[in-house]
């Protein structure tokens, strides 16, 4: 920027014929300063005629030209006659690029008005209801397709089922094992602090076993599967939607729900109970580490106490629960995938929504089971 | 038009990904104020070349000079400074979807200048007027057509008054009329502001409508097979590859 930020000098009498000499670089870098200067200039000098001399200007870009246009407009609104002198050919061309109408053209779209609280509440309510409706509709479709698949088991794409079983089950085992082991460890440790006071160390084994097999095993496994695989299902189908692959399937006469959802659903329903079993197993192992190292129980007594604590009813109800969790996780993942409209961003939203909805459903289903099991028992 | 002053100079550029050599010993110059087209068939390394010129990728060998500065061995800060003098229109426009068109265009101004809001709005309106998108500042990119998005991308690329503008496939995926309008816009900006333009394209229409000079890359030789005025090349070249390209002739040997 030139010294003193001044890029012009003024010649002439106040209220008289005034020439504005611009020099140096007239452009983006001093646009703001120039705009501010002309505000004061007109009120101070109040010229009867204004000439702008561009002879010494050695750089003019389109922002600089915009300044000249503004200067001219300002002069016009004050009905001051305006001329530009010594403008180069390049300068003329740049100025001709500036569309004066565009500078004052109103925006074609109003800036989005922020909704008030009541409108937001209403909008959200409608969205939630619509979502519930869509999920129920999709649920019905899946039930129909399952019935169809049971009647035509050869139409199921078993290769896909196997591949998804590997993705959901085998690949998910390490993280399920790790978290469950840690959970068992922590549970045993925390409860031991309390039970020690009554000399009831042995009940640490019962506590870990019953809690895991009945409740925590299925839930922890389901949450991990929702995060790992539910989101992956949504992303996979969502990407297929964006790439028009789903439309291609429909055009070729496939039923996309059957083609894409059923293998994932079956795979999840097969392997999640197995993962749940592993989850309980590793948690009990974690509890045993605390029991043996910290509470001086023997492995034999720990195992024996565990076996005594668990009933067949607990095991079976836990496994049934995990099958239902699996079905819902896979279904909601696919549904969120099918709902994708637009571009890559929508895929990201779908995966997030798949995980959140799946965890919500897990809690709802678990509560339902708690009530049902309470009456059966 | 061109005063023969080289603003971009590429010397012996070699690009290799793994074992795959994409460009082999490519050298050329771009002069101030001209419209320079990098042409060639699909997969010949046009976009790769452009990415190396603007410094998004580092070449295996060779030097690239922008305004006399070798960009292959300068630090990130200097490169960032250099890039502010460069505008780029990406193939998919690369407008930020979460921002309005106005916010997209004014983003560099908010980051790199200290202009007031009013001044920025004025500049945005001017630039949008220049690309004939007047009034669209509050629209979101998703509400615009492909051609409008590209024009908004040009407005954003030009907002910092760059002396050079890089356009990657400016007319790809546009209908013939929109594509012709894009050519007119490119010429208008070039002749009006004098911006140097480097365009990557394989659209013959665009090449003949706008370019002063072209280079043609080839997949087999991995280098430049032709350089010069496209009209002269079409008329006088004896190289069958060049003739086939300009006459839209498939290579008979392949079929």
Coordinates of C-alpha atoms in Angstrom, one line a residue:
Chain A
X1 CA 0.0 0.0 0.0
X2 CA 1.3 3.5 -0.8
X3 CA 2.5 5.8 2.0
X4 CA -0.1 7.4 4.2
X5 CA -2.7 5.1 2.6
X6 CA -3.4 8.1 0.3
X7 CA -3.9 7.1 -3.3
X8 CA -5.4 10.4 -4.5
X9 CA -4.9 14.1 -4.3
X10 CA -7.5 16.8 -4.8
X11 CA -7.2 20.0 -6.8
X12 CA -9.7 22.8 -7.0
X13 CA -11.9 25.0 -4.9
X14 CA -14.5 23.9 -2.5
X15 CA -18.0 24.1 -4.1
X16 CA -16.2 24.5 -7.4
X17 CA -14.7 22.5 -10.2
X18 CA -12.7 19.7 -8.6
X19 CA -10.3 17.2 -10.1
X20 CA -9.5 14.0 -8.2
X21 CA -6.1 12.6 -9.2
X22 CA -5.9 8.9 -8.5
X23 CA -2.5 7.2 -8.5
X24 CA -0.7 4.0 -7.9
X25 CA -2.7 0.8 -7.4
X26 CA -6.5 1.1 -7.3
X27 CA -7.8 -2.3 -6.3
X28 CA -9.0 -4.7 -3.7
X29 CA -6.2 -3.8 -1.3
X30 CA -7.4 -0.2 -0.7
X31 CA -11.0 -0.6 -1.7
X32 CA -12.3 -0.1 1.9
X33 CA -10.1 3.0 2.5
X34 CA -11.2 4.6 -0.8
X35 CA -14.9 4.0 -0.1
X36 CA -14.5 5.6 3.3
X37 CA -12.7 8.6 1.8
X38 CA -15.4 9.4 -0.7
X39 CA -18.0 9.5 2.0
X40 CA -16.2 12.5 3.6
X41 CA -15.1 14.0 0.3
X42 CA -18.5 14.9 -1.0
X43 CA -19.8 16.5 2.2
X44 CA -16.5 18.4 2.7
X45 CA -15.9 19.7 -0.8
X46 CA -19.4 19.6 -2.3
X47 CA -18.0 20.0 -5.9
X48 CA -20.0 21.6 -8.7
X49 CA -18.2 19.5 -11.2
X50 CA -16.1 16.4 -10.6
X51 CA -13.3 15.1 -12.8
X52 CA -11.4 11.9 -12.0
X53 CA -8.0 11.7 -13.5
X54 CA -6.6 8.2 -13.9
X55 CA -3.3 9.2 -15.7
X56 CA -1.0 8.0 -12.9
X57 CA -2.9 4.8 -12.1
X58 CA -0.7 1.9 -12.9
X59 CA -2.9 -0.9 -11.7
X60 CA -6.6 -1.1 -11.8
X61 CA -8.5 -4.3 -11.1
X62 CA -12.3 -5.0 -11.2
X63 CA -12.6 -4.0 -7.5
X64 CA -10.9 -0.8 -8.4
X65 CA -13.3 -0.3 -11.3
X66 CA -16.1 -0.9 -8.9
X67 CA -14.9 2.0 -6.8
X68 CA -15.0 4.3 -9.8
X69 CA -18.5 3.2 -10.6
X70 CA -19.5 3.9 -7.0
X71 CA -17.9 7.3 -7.2
X72 CA -19.9 8.1 -10.3
X73 CA -23.1 6.8 -8.8
X74 CA -22.5 8.9 -5.7
X75 CA -21.9 12.0 -7.9
X76 CA -25.1 11.3 -9.8
X77 CA -27.2 11.0 -6.7
X78 CA -25.9 14.4 -5.6
X79 CA -26.4 15.7 -9.2
X80 CA -22.8 16.6 -9.6
X81 CA -21.6 16.4 -13.3
X82 CA -18.9 13.7 -13.5
X83 CA -16.2 12.9 -16.0
X84 CA -13.3 10.5 -16.1
X85 CA -10.1 11.6 -17.7
X86 CA -7.1 9.8 -19.1
X87 CA -8.6 6.4 -18.7
X88 CA -6.6 3.6 -20.5
X89 CA -8.2 1.1 -22.9
X90 CA -7.8 -1.6 -20.3
X91 CA -9.4 0.6 -17.7
X92 CA -12.4 1.2 -20.0
X93 CA -12.7 -2.5 -20.6
X94 CA -12.7 -3.4 -17.0
X95 CA -15.3 -0.7 -16.2
X96 CA -17.5 -2.0 -19.0
X97 CA -17.5 -5.4 -17.3
X98 CA -19.3 -4.0 -14.2
X99 CA -23.0 -4.4 -14.4
X100 CA -24.5 -1.5 -12.6
X101 CA -27.9 -3.1 -12.3
X102 CA -26.3 -6.1 -10.5
X103 CA -25.0 -3.8 -7.7
X104 CA -28.5 -2.8 -6.6
X105 CA -30.3 -5.8 -7.8
X106 CA -32.4 -7.3 -4.9
X107 CA -31.7 -10.9 -3.9
X108 CA -34.0 -13.4 -5.6
X109 CA -34.3 -15.4 -2.4
X110 CA -34.9 -14.0 0.9
X111 CA -32.4 -14.8 3.6
X112 CA -33.7 -17.8 5.4
X113 CA -35.7 -16.6 8.3
X114 CA -35.0 -18.4 11.6
X115 CA -38.1 -20.3 12.7
X116 CA -39.5 -19.4 16.1
X117 CA -39.7 -22.0 18.9
X118 CA -43.3 -23.1 18.1
X119 CA -42.6 -23.5 14.4
X120 CA -39.5 -25.6 15.2
X121 CA -41.4 -27.7 17.6
X122 CA -44.1 -28.3 15.1
X123 CA -41.6 -29.1 12.3
X124 CA -39.8 -31.6 14.5
X125 CA -43.0 -33.2 15.6
X126 CA -44.1 -33.7 12.0
X127 CA -40.7 -35.0 11.0
X128 CA -40.7 -37.5 13.9
X129 CA -44.2 -38.7 13.0
X130 CA -43.3 -39.0 9.3
X131 CA -40.2 -40.9 10.3
X132 CA -42.2 -43.3 12.5
X133 CA -44.6 -43.8 9.6
X134 CA -41.8 -44.6 7.2
X135 CA -40.1 -47.0 9.6
X136 CA -43.3 -48.9 10.2
X137 CA -43.9 -49.0 6.4
X138 CA -40.4 -50.4 5.9
X139 CA -40.9 -52.8 8.7
X140 CA -44.0 -54.2 7.0
X141 CA -42.1 -54.6 3.8
X142 CA -39.3 -56.5 5.5
X143 CA -41.8 -58.8 7.2
X144 CA -43.3 -59.6 3.8
X145 CA -39.9 -60.2 2.3
X146 CA -38.9 -62.4 5.2
X147 CA -42.1 -64.5 4.7
X148 CA -41.2 -64.6 1.0
X149 CA -37.7 -65.7 1.7
X150 CA -38.9 -68.5 4.1
X151 CA -41.1 -69.8 1.3
X152 CA -38.3 -69.5 -1.3
X153 CA -35.1 -70.1 0.6
X154 CA -33.2 -70.7 -2.6
X155 CA -33.8 -67.1 -3.6
X156 CA -31.8 -65.8 -0.7
X157 CA -28.4 -64.7 -1.7
X158 CA -26.5 -67.0 0.7
X159 CA -23.0 -65.8 -0.5
X160 CA -23.9 -62.3 0.6
X161 CA -25.2 -63.7 3.9
X162 CA -21.9 -65.4 4.6
X163 CA -19.9 -62.3 3.7
X164 CA -22.0 -60.1 6.0
X165 CA -21.8 -62.7 8.8
X166 CA -18.0 -62.3 8.5
X167 CA -18.2 -58.5 8.5
X168 CA -20.7 -58.3 11.4
X169 CA -19.5 -61.2 13.4
X170 CA -15.9 -62.2 12.9
X171 CA -14.6 -58.7 12.3
X172 CA -16.6 -57.4 15.2
X173 CA -15.4 -60.0 17.7
X174 CA -12.2 -58.3 18.9
X175 CA -13.8 -55.1 19.9
X176 CA -16.8 -56.9 21.5
X177 CA -14.4 -59.1 23.4
X178 CA -12.2 -56.2 24.6
X179 CA -15.0 -54.1 25.8
X180 CA -16.8 -57.0 27.5
X181 CA -13.6 -58.1 29.2
X182 CA -13.1 -54.6 30.5
X183 CA -16.7 -54.3 31.6
X184 CA -16.5 -57.6 33.6
X185 CA -13.3 -56.5 35.1
X186 CA -14.7 -53.1 36.2
X187 CA -18.0 -54.6 37.4
X188 CA -16.2 -57.2 39.5
X189 CA -13.8 -54.7 40.9
X190 CA -16.5 -52.1 41.9
X191 CA -18.8 -54.7 43.4
X192 CA -15.9 -56.4 45.3
X193 CA -15.3 -53.1 47.1
X194 CA -18.8 -53.3 48.6
X195 CA -19.2 -57.0 49.0
X196 CA -15.9 -57.4 50.7
X197 CA -17.3 -55.5 53.7
X198 CA -19.8 -58.3 54.3
X199 CA -17.3 -61.1 53.5
X200 CA -19.5 -61.9 50.5
X201 CA -16.7 -62.0 47.9
X202 CA -18.0 -65.1 46.3
X203 CA -21.1 -63.3 45.1
X204 CA -19.0 -61.1 42.8
X205 CA -19.1 -64.1 40.4
X206 CA -22.9 -64.3 40.6
X207 CA -23.3 -60.6 40.0
X208 CA -21.1 -60.5 37.0
X209 CA -22.7 -63.6 35.5
X210 CA -26.3 -62.7 36.0
X211 CA -25.9 -59.0 34.9
X212 CA -24.0 -59.9 31.8
X213 CA -26.1 -62.9 30.6
X214 CA -29.5 -61.3 31.2
X215 CA -28.9 -57.6 30.4
X216 CA -25.5 -56.2 29.7
X217 CA -24.2 -58.8 27.3
X218 CA -27.0 -58.4 24.8
X219 CA -27.1 -54.6 25.2
X220 CA -23.3 -54.0 24.9
X221 CA -23.1 -56.3 21.9
X222 CA -26.1 -54.6 20.3
X223 CA -24.7 -51.1 20.8
X224 CA -21.3 -52.1 19.3
X225 CA -23.0 -53.8 16.3
X226 CA -25.2 -50.7 15.8
X227 CA -22.1 -48.6 15.7
X228 CA -20.0 -50.9 13.5
X229 CA -22.5 -52.6 11.2
X230 CA -25.7 -50.6 11.4
X231 CA -23.9 -47.5 10.3
X232 CA -22.0 -49.5 7.6
X233 CA -25.3 -50.8 6.2
X234 CA -26.7 -47.3 6.0
X235 CA -23.6 -46.0 4.3
X236 CA -23.5 -48.9 1.8
X237 CA -27.1 -48.5 0.7
X238 CA -26.9 -44.7 0.9
X239 CA -23.9 -44.7 -1.4
X240 CA -25.8 -47.0 -3.8
X241 CA -28.7 -44.6 -3.8
X242 CA -26.4 -41.6 -4.6
X243 CA -24.8 -43.6 -7.4
X244 CA -28.2 -44.6 -8.8
X245 CA -27.3 -48.3 -8.2
X246 CA -30.6 -48.8 -6.4
X247 CA -32.5 -47.3 -9.3
X248 CA -30.5 -49.7 -11.6
X249 CA -31.6 -52.7 -9.5
X250 CA -35.3 -51.6 -9.7
X251 CA -34.9 -51.1 -13.5
X252 CA -33.5 -54.5 -13.9
X253 CA -36.6 -55.9 -12.1
X254 CA -35.0 -56.6 -8.7
X255 CA -36.7 -55.9 -5.5
X256 CA -34.1 -53.8 -3.7
X257 CA -35.4 -54.5 -0.3
X258 CA -35.1 -58.2 -0.8
X259 CA -31.9 -57.9 -2.7
X260 CA -30.1 -55.6 -0.2
X261 CA -31.8 -55.9 3.1
X262 CA -32.6 -59.6 3.6
X263 CA -28.9 -60.9 3.5
X264 CA -27.8 -58.2 6.0
X265 CA -30.8 -58.9 8.2
X266 CA -30.3 -62.7 8.2
X267 CA -26.5 -62.4 8.7
X268 CA -27.0 -60.1 11.7
X269 CA -29.7 -62.3 13.2
X270 CA -27.3 -65.3 12.9
X271 CA -24.2 -63.8 14.3
X272 CA -25.3 -61.3 16.9
X273 CA -26.5 -64.0 19.4
X274 CA -23.1 -65.7 19.0
X275 CA -21.3 -62.4 19.6
X276 CA -23.6 -61.9 22.7
X277 CA -22.4 -65.3 24.0
X278 CA -18.8 -64.3 23.5
X279 CA -19.5 -61.0 25.2
X280 CA -20.8 -62.7 28.4
X281 CA -18.0 -65.2 28.2
X282 CA -15.3 -62.5 28.1
X283 CA -17.0 -60.4 30.8
X284 CA -17.0 -63.5 33.1
X285 CA -13.4 -64.0 32.3
X286 CA -12.7 -60.4 33.3
X287 CA -14.6 -60.9 36.5
X288 CA -12.6 -64.0 37.2
X289 CA -9.3 -62.1 36.8
X290 CA -10.4 -59.8 39.6
X291 CA -11.8 -62.7 41.6
X292 CA -8.7 -64.8 41.4
X293 CA -6.1 -62.0 41.8
X294 CA -7.9 -59.6 44.0
X295 CA -10.3 -61.7 46.1
X296 CA -8.3 -64.9 46.5
X297 CA -11.0 -67.1 45.0
X298 CA -10.0 -70.2 43.1
X299 CA -10.8 -70.5 39.4
X300 CA -12.9 -73.6 40.3
X301 CA -15.1 -71.9 42.9
X302 CA -15.5 -68.9 40.7
X303 CA -16.7 -71.0 37.8
X304 CA -18.9 -73.1 40.1
X305 CA -20.6 -70.0 41.6
X306 CA -21.1 -68.7 38.1
X307 CA -22.7 -71.9 36.9
X308 CA -25.0 -71.9 39.9
X309 CA -26.0 -68.3 39.4
X310 CA -27.0 -68.6 35.7
X311 CA -30.3 -70.3 34.8
X312 CA -31.2 -71.6 31.5
X313 CA -34.0 -69.1 31.3
X314 CA -31.5 -66.2 31.6
X315 CA -29.4 -67.6 28.7
X316 CA -32.3 -68.2 26.4
X317 CA -34.0 -64.9 27.1
X318 CA -30.7 -63.1 26.5
X319 CA -30.2 -64.8 23.2
X320 CA -33.7 -64.2 22.0
X321 CA -33.4 -60.6 22.9
X322 CA -30.1 -60.3 21.0
X323 CA -31.8 -61.8 17.9
X324 CA -34.5 -59.2 18.1
X325 CA -31.9 -56.4 18.6
X326 CA -30.0 -57.7 15.5
X327 CA -33.1 -57.6 13.3
X328 CA -33.9 -54.0 14.4
X329 CA -30.3 -52.8 14.0
X330 CA -30.0 -54.2 10.5
X331 CA -33.5 -53.1 9.5
X332 CA -33.1 -49.5 10.7
X333 CA -29.6 -49.3 9.1
X334 CA -31.0 -50.3 5.7
X335 CA -34.0 -48.1 6.1
X336 CA -31.8 -45.0 6.7
X337 CA -29.7 -46.0 3.7
X338 CA -32.8 -46.2 1.4
X339 CA -33.9 -42.8 2.7
X340 CA -30.8 -41.1 1.3
X341 CA -31.6 -38.3 -1.2
X342 CA -29.0 -36.1 -2.8
X343 CA -25.3 -36.3 -2.3
X344 CA -22.5 -37.5 -0.2
X345 CA -23.5 -35.3 2.7
X346 CA -26.9 -37.2 3.0
X347 CA -25.0 -40.5 3.4
X348 CA -23.1 -39.1 6.4
X349 CA -26.4 -38.0 8.0
X350 CA -27.9 -41.4 7.3
X351 CA -25.1 -43.3 9.1
X352 CA -25.4 -41.0 12.1
X353 CA -29.2 -41.4 12.1
X354 CA -28.8 -45.2 11.8
X355 CA -26.7 -45.5 14.9
X356 CA -28.8 -43.1 17.0
X357 CA -32.1 -44.7 16.0
X358 CA -30.7 -48.2 16.5
X359 CA -29.6 -47.3 20.1
X360 CA -33.0 -45.8 20.8
X361 CA -34.7 -48.9 19.5
X362 CA -32.4 -51.1 21.6
X363 CA -33.4 -49.3 24.7
X364 CA -37.1 -49.5 23.8
X365 CA -37.0 -53.2 23.0
X366 CA -35.0 -53.9 26.1
X367 CA -37.6 -52.2 28.3
X368 CA -40.3 -54.1 26.5
X369 CA -38.5 -57.4 27.2
X370 CA -38.0 -56.5 30.8
X371 CA -41.8 -56.2 31.3
X372 CA -42.6 -59.4 29.3
X373 CA -39.9 -61.4 31.1
X374 CA -41.1 -60.2 34.4
X375 CA -44.6 -61.7 33.8
X376 CA -43.3 -64.9 32.2
X377 CA -40.9 -65.7 35.0
Chain B
X1 CA -2.7 -9.7 -26.5
X2 CA 0.1 -11.7 -25.1
X3 CA 3.3 -9.8 -24.4
X4 CA 5.3 -13.0 -24.5
X5 CA 6.2 -12.7 -20.8
X6 CA 6.1 -16.2 -19.2
X7 CA 4.1 -16.2 -16.0
X8 CA 4.1 -20.0 -15.7
X9 CA 7.1 -22.0 -16.8
X10 CA 7.2 -25.8 -16.5
X11 CA 10.5 -27.5 -17.0
X12 CA 11.0 -31.2 -17.5
X13 CA 8.1 -32.2 -15.3
X14 CA 7.9 -35.9 -14.6
X15 CA 5.0 -37.4 -12.7
X16 CA 5.0 -40.9 -11.5
X17 CA 2.5 -42.8 -9.3
X18 CA 4.0 -46.0 -8.1
X19 CA 5.4 -47.7 -11.2
X20 CA 3.0 -45.8 -13.4
X21 CA 4.6 -42.8 -15.2
X22 CA 1.8 -40.3 -16.0
X23 CA 3.8 -37.5 -17.5
X24 CA 7.4 -37.7 -18.8
X25 CA 9.6 -34.7 -19.2
X26 CA 7.0 -32.1 -20.0
X27 CA 8.1 -28.5 -20.6
X28 CA 6.1 -25.5 -21.7
X29 CA 5.4 -21.8 -20.9
X30 CA 2.2 -19.8 -20.4
X31 CA 2.4 -16.1 -21.3
X32 CA 0.7 -13.2 -19.5
X33 CA -2.8 -12.5 -20.5
X34 CA -3.3 -15.4 -22.8
X35 CA -5.9 -18.2 -22.8
X36 CA -3.9 -21.4 -22.7
X37 CA -5.5 -24.7 -23.1
X38 CA -4.2 -28.1 -22.0
X39 CA -6.0 -30.6 -24.2
X40 CA -5.9 -34.3 -24.8
X41 CA -7.9 -37.5 -24.5
X42 CA -9.2 -39.0 -21.2
X43 CA -6.5 -40.3 -18.9
X44 CA -3.6 -38.4 -20.5
X45 CA -2.7 -36.5 -17.4
X46 CA -4.4 -33.1 -18.0
X47 CA -5.8 -32.7 -14.6
X48 CA -2.7 -34.2 -13.0
X49 CA -0.7 -31.5 -14.8
X50 CA -3.0 -28.8 -13.5
X51 CA -2.7 -30.1 -9.9
X52 CA 1.0 -30.0 -10.1
X53 CA 1.0 -26.4 -11.4
X54 CA -1.1 -25.2 -8.5
X55 CA 1.1 -27.2 -6.1
X56 CA -1.5 -29.7 -4.9
X57 CA 0.9 -32.5 -5.8
X58 CA 4.6 -32.5 -5.8
X59 CA 6.3 -33.8 -9.0
X60 CA 8.9 -36.6 -9.1
X61 CA 11.3 -34.5 -11.2
X62 CA 11.3 -31.1 -12.9
X63 CA 10.6 -27.5 -11.9
X64 CA 7.5 -25.3 -12.0
X65 CA 7.9 -21.5 -11.9
X66 CA 5.0 -19.2 -11.2
X67 CA 5.9 -15.6 -11.6
X68 CA 9.5 -16.7 -11.5
X69 CA 9.2 -18.5 -8.2
X70 CA 10.0 -22.2 -8.2
X71 CA 7.1 -23.8 -6.5
X72 CA 8.6 -27.3 -6.2
X73 CA 10.9 -26.3 -3.4
X74 CA 9.2 -23.5 -1.4
X75 CA 7.7 -23.8 2.0
X76 CA 3.9 -23.9 2.7
X77 CA 3.6 -20.3 3.8
X78 CA 5.1 -19.0 0.6
X79 CA 3.0 -21.3 -1.4
X80 CA -0.1 -20.2 0.4
X81 CA 0.8 -16.6 -0.4
X82 CA 1.4 -17.4 -4.0
X83 CA -1.9 -19.3 -4.2
X84 CA -3.8 -16.1 -3.2
X85 CA -2.8 -14.7 -6.6
X86 CA -4.3 -17.7 -8.3
X87 CA -7.9 -18.5 -8.8
X88 CA -9.2 -22.1 -9.5
X89 CA -12.4 -23.4 -10.8
X90 CA -12.7 -27.1 -10.0
X91 CA -14.4 -29.6 -12.2
X92 CA -17.4 -30.1 -9.8
X93 CA -17.3 -26.3 -8.8
X94 CA -16.4 -27.3 -5.2
X95 CA -18.8 -24.7 -3.8
X96 CA -19.3 -25.2 0.0
X97 CA -22.7 -26.8 0.3
X98 CA -23.4 -25.4 3.8
X99 CA -22.9 -21.8 2.7
X100 CA -25.0 -19.5 0.4
X101 CA -23.5 -18.4 -2.9
X102 CA -22.8 -15.0 -1.4
X103 CA -21.0 -16.5 1.5
X104 CA -19.0 -18.8 -0.8
X105 CA -17.9 -15.8 -2.9
X106 CA -17.0 -13.6 0.0
X107 CA -15.2 -16.3 2.0
X108 CA -11.7 -15.4 0.8
X109 CA -12.5 -11.7 1.5
X110 CA -13.5 -12.5 5.1
X111 CA -10.4 -14.5 5.6
X112 CA -7.7 -12.5 3.9
X113 CA -8.9 -8.9 3.9
X114 CA -10.3 -6.5 6.5
X115 CA -13.1 -5.1 4.4
X116 CA -16.4 -4.0 6.0
X117 CA -19.5 -6.0 5.5
X118 CA -20.9 -3.4 3.1
X119 CA -17.8 -3.3 1.0
X120 CA -17.8 -7.1 0.8
X121 CA -21.5 -7.2 -0.2
X122 CA -20.8 -4.7 -2.9
X123 CA -17.9 -6.7 -4.3
X124 CA -20.0 -9.9 -4.1
X125 CA -22.8 -8.2 -6.0
X126 CA -20.3 -6.9 -8.6
X127 CA -18.7 -10.4 -9.1
X128 CA -22.0 -12.1 -9.3
X129 CA -23.1 -9.5 -11.9
X130 CA -20.0 -10.2 -13.9
X131 CA -20.8 -13.9 -14.1
X132 CA -24.5 -13.1 -14.7
X133 CA -25.7 -14.5 -11.4
X134 CA -27.0 -11.3 -10.1
X135 CA -29.5 -11.8 -7.3
X136 CA -28.4 -15.3 -6.4
X137 CA -26.4 -14.4 -3.3
X138 CA -28.8 -16.0 -0.8
X139 CA -29.3 -19.2 -2.8
X140 CA -27.6 -22.4 -1.7
X141 CA -25.4 -24.3 -4.2
X142 CA -27.9 -27.2 -4.3
X143 CA -30.5 -24.8 -5.7
X144 CA -28.5 -23.9 -8.8
X145 CA -28.0 -25.7 -12.0
X146 CA -24.6 -27.1 -13.1
X147 CA -23.8 -24.1 -15.3
X148 CA -24.8 -21.6 -12.6
X149 CA -22.6 -23.5 -10.1
X150 CA -19.6 -23.2 -12.4
X151 CA -20.2 -19.5 -12.9
X152 CA -20.5 -19.1 -9.1
X153 CA -17.2 -21.0 -8.9
X154 CA -15.6 -18.5 -11.3
X155 CA -16.9 -15.6 -9.2
X156 CA -15.4 -17.1 -6.1
X157 CA -12.1 -17.8 -7.9
X158 CA -11.9 -14.2 -9.1
X159 CA -12.9 -12.4 -5.9
X160 CA -9.3 -11.9 -4.7
X161 CA -8.5 -10.3 -8.1
X162 CA -6.0 -13.1 -9.2
X163 CA -3.8 -12.5 -12.1
X164 CA -4.2 -16.2 -13.1
X165 CA -7.2 -18.3 -13.3
X166 CA -7.2 -22.1 -13.7
X167 CA -10.2 -23.8 -15.0
X168 CA -10.6 -27.6 -14.9
X169 CA -13.1 -28.7 -17.5
X170 CA -15.2 -25.6 -17.4
X171 CA -17.8 -26.8 -19.9
X172 CA -17.9 -30.5 -19.0
X173 CA -21.4 -31.8 -18.4
X174 CA -23.0 -28.6 -19.6
X175 CA -25.5 -28.4 -22.4
X176 CA -24.3 -26.8 -25.7
X177 CA -25.9 -23.4 -25.0
X178 CA -24.7 -23.2 -21.4
X179 CA -21.3 -24.4 -22.6
X180 CA -21.2 -21.6 -25.3
X181 CA -22.2 -19.1 -22.6
X182 CA -19.3 -20.3 -20.5
X183 CA -16.9 -19.8 -23.4
X184 CA -18.2 -16.2 -23.8
X185 CA -17.8 -15.6 -20.1
X186 CA -14.2 -16.8 -20.2
X187 CA -13.4 -14.6 -23.1
X188 CA -15.1 -11.6 -21.5
X189 CA -13.1 -12.0 -18.3
X190 CA -9.9 -12.5 -20.2
X191 CA -10.3 -9.5 -22.4
X192 CA -11.8 -7.3 -19.8
X193 CA -9.5 -7.9 -16.8
X194 CA -6.6 -9.4 -18.7
X195 CA -6.5 -12.4 -16.4
X196 CA -4.2 -15.2 -17.6
X197 CA -6.2 -18.3 -18.1
X198 CA -5.1 -22.0 -18.1
X199 CA -7.9 -24.3 -19.1
X200 CA -8.0 -28.0 -19.0
X201 CA -10.5 -29.4 -21.5
X202 CA -11.2 -31.9 -24.2
X203 CA -14.2 -30.0 -25.7
X204 CA -13.3 -29.1 -29.2
X205 CA -15.8 -26.2 -29.2
X206 CA -14.2 -24.6 -26.2
X207 CA -10.7 -25.1 -27.6
X208 CA -11.6 -23.3 -30.9
X209 CA -13.7 -20.7 -29.3
X210 CA -11.5 -19.4 -26.6
X211 CA -7.9 -20.5 -26.8
X212 CA -4.9 -18.5 -28.0
X213 CA -2.6 -21.5 -27.7
X214 CA -2.9 -25.1 -26.7
X215 CA -0.7 -28.0 -25.8
X216 CA -1.9 -31.5 -26.4
X217 CA -0.9 -34.3 -24.1
X218 CA -0.9 -37.9 -25.2
X219 CA -1.4 -41.1 -23.1
X220 CA 1.2 -43.2 -25.1
X221 CA 4.1 -40.8 -25.2
X222 CA 3.2 -39.3 -21.8
X223 CA 4.2 -35.9 -23.1
X224 CA 3.3 -33.0 -25.3
X225 CA 2.6 -34.0 -28.9
X226 CA 1.5 -30.7 -30.2
X227 CA 1.8 -27.0 -29.2
X228 CA 0.5 -23.9 -30.8
X229 CA -2.6 -22.4 -32.4
X230 CA -5.4 -25.0 -32.5
X231 CA -6.7 -23.8 -35.9
X232 CA -3.3 -24.1 -37.4
X233 CA -2.8 -27.5 -35.8
X234 CA -6.1 -28.8 -37.2
X235 CA -5.3 -27.5 -40.7
X236 CA -1.6 -28.4 -41.0
X237 CA -0.7 -31.1 -38.6
X238 CA 0.5 -34.4 -40.2
X239 CA 0.4 -36.3 -36.9
X240 CA -2.5 -38.7 -37.2
X241 CA -3.2 -38.5 -33.5
X242 CA -3.6 -34.8 -33.7
X243 CA -5.7 -35.0 -36.8
X244 CA -7.9 -37.7 -35.2
X245 CA -8.4 -35.6 -32.1
X246 CA -9.5 -32.5 -34.0
X247 CA -11.6 -34.4 -36.5
X248 CA -13.2 -36.6 -33.8
X249 CA -11.9 -39.7 -35.6
X250 CA -11.5 -42.9 -33.5
X251 CA -8.2 -44.7 -33.8
X252 CA -8.9 -47.4 -36.5
X253 CA -6.2 -49.7 -35.2
X254 CA -8.0 -50.1 -31.9
X255 CA -11.3 -51.2 -33.3

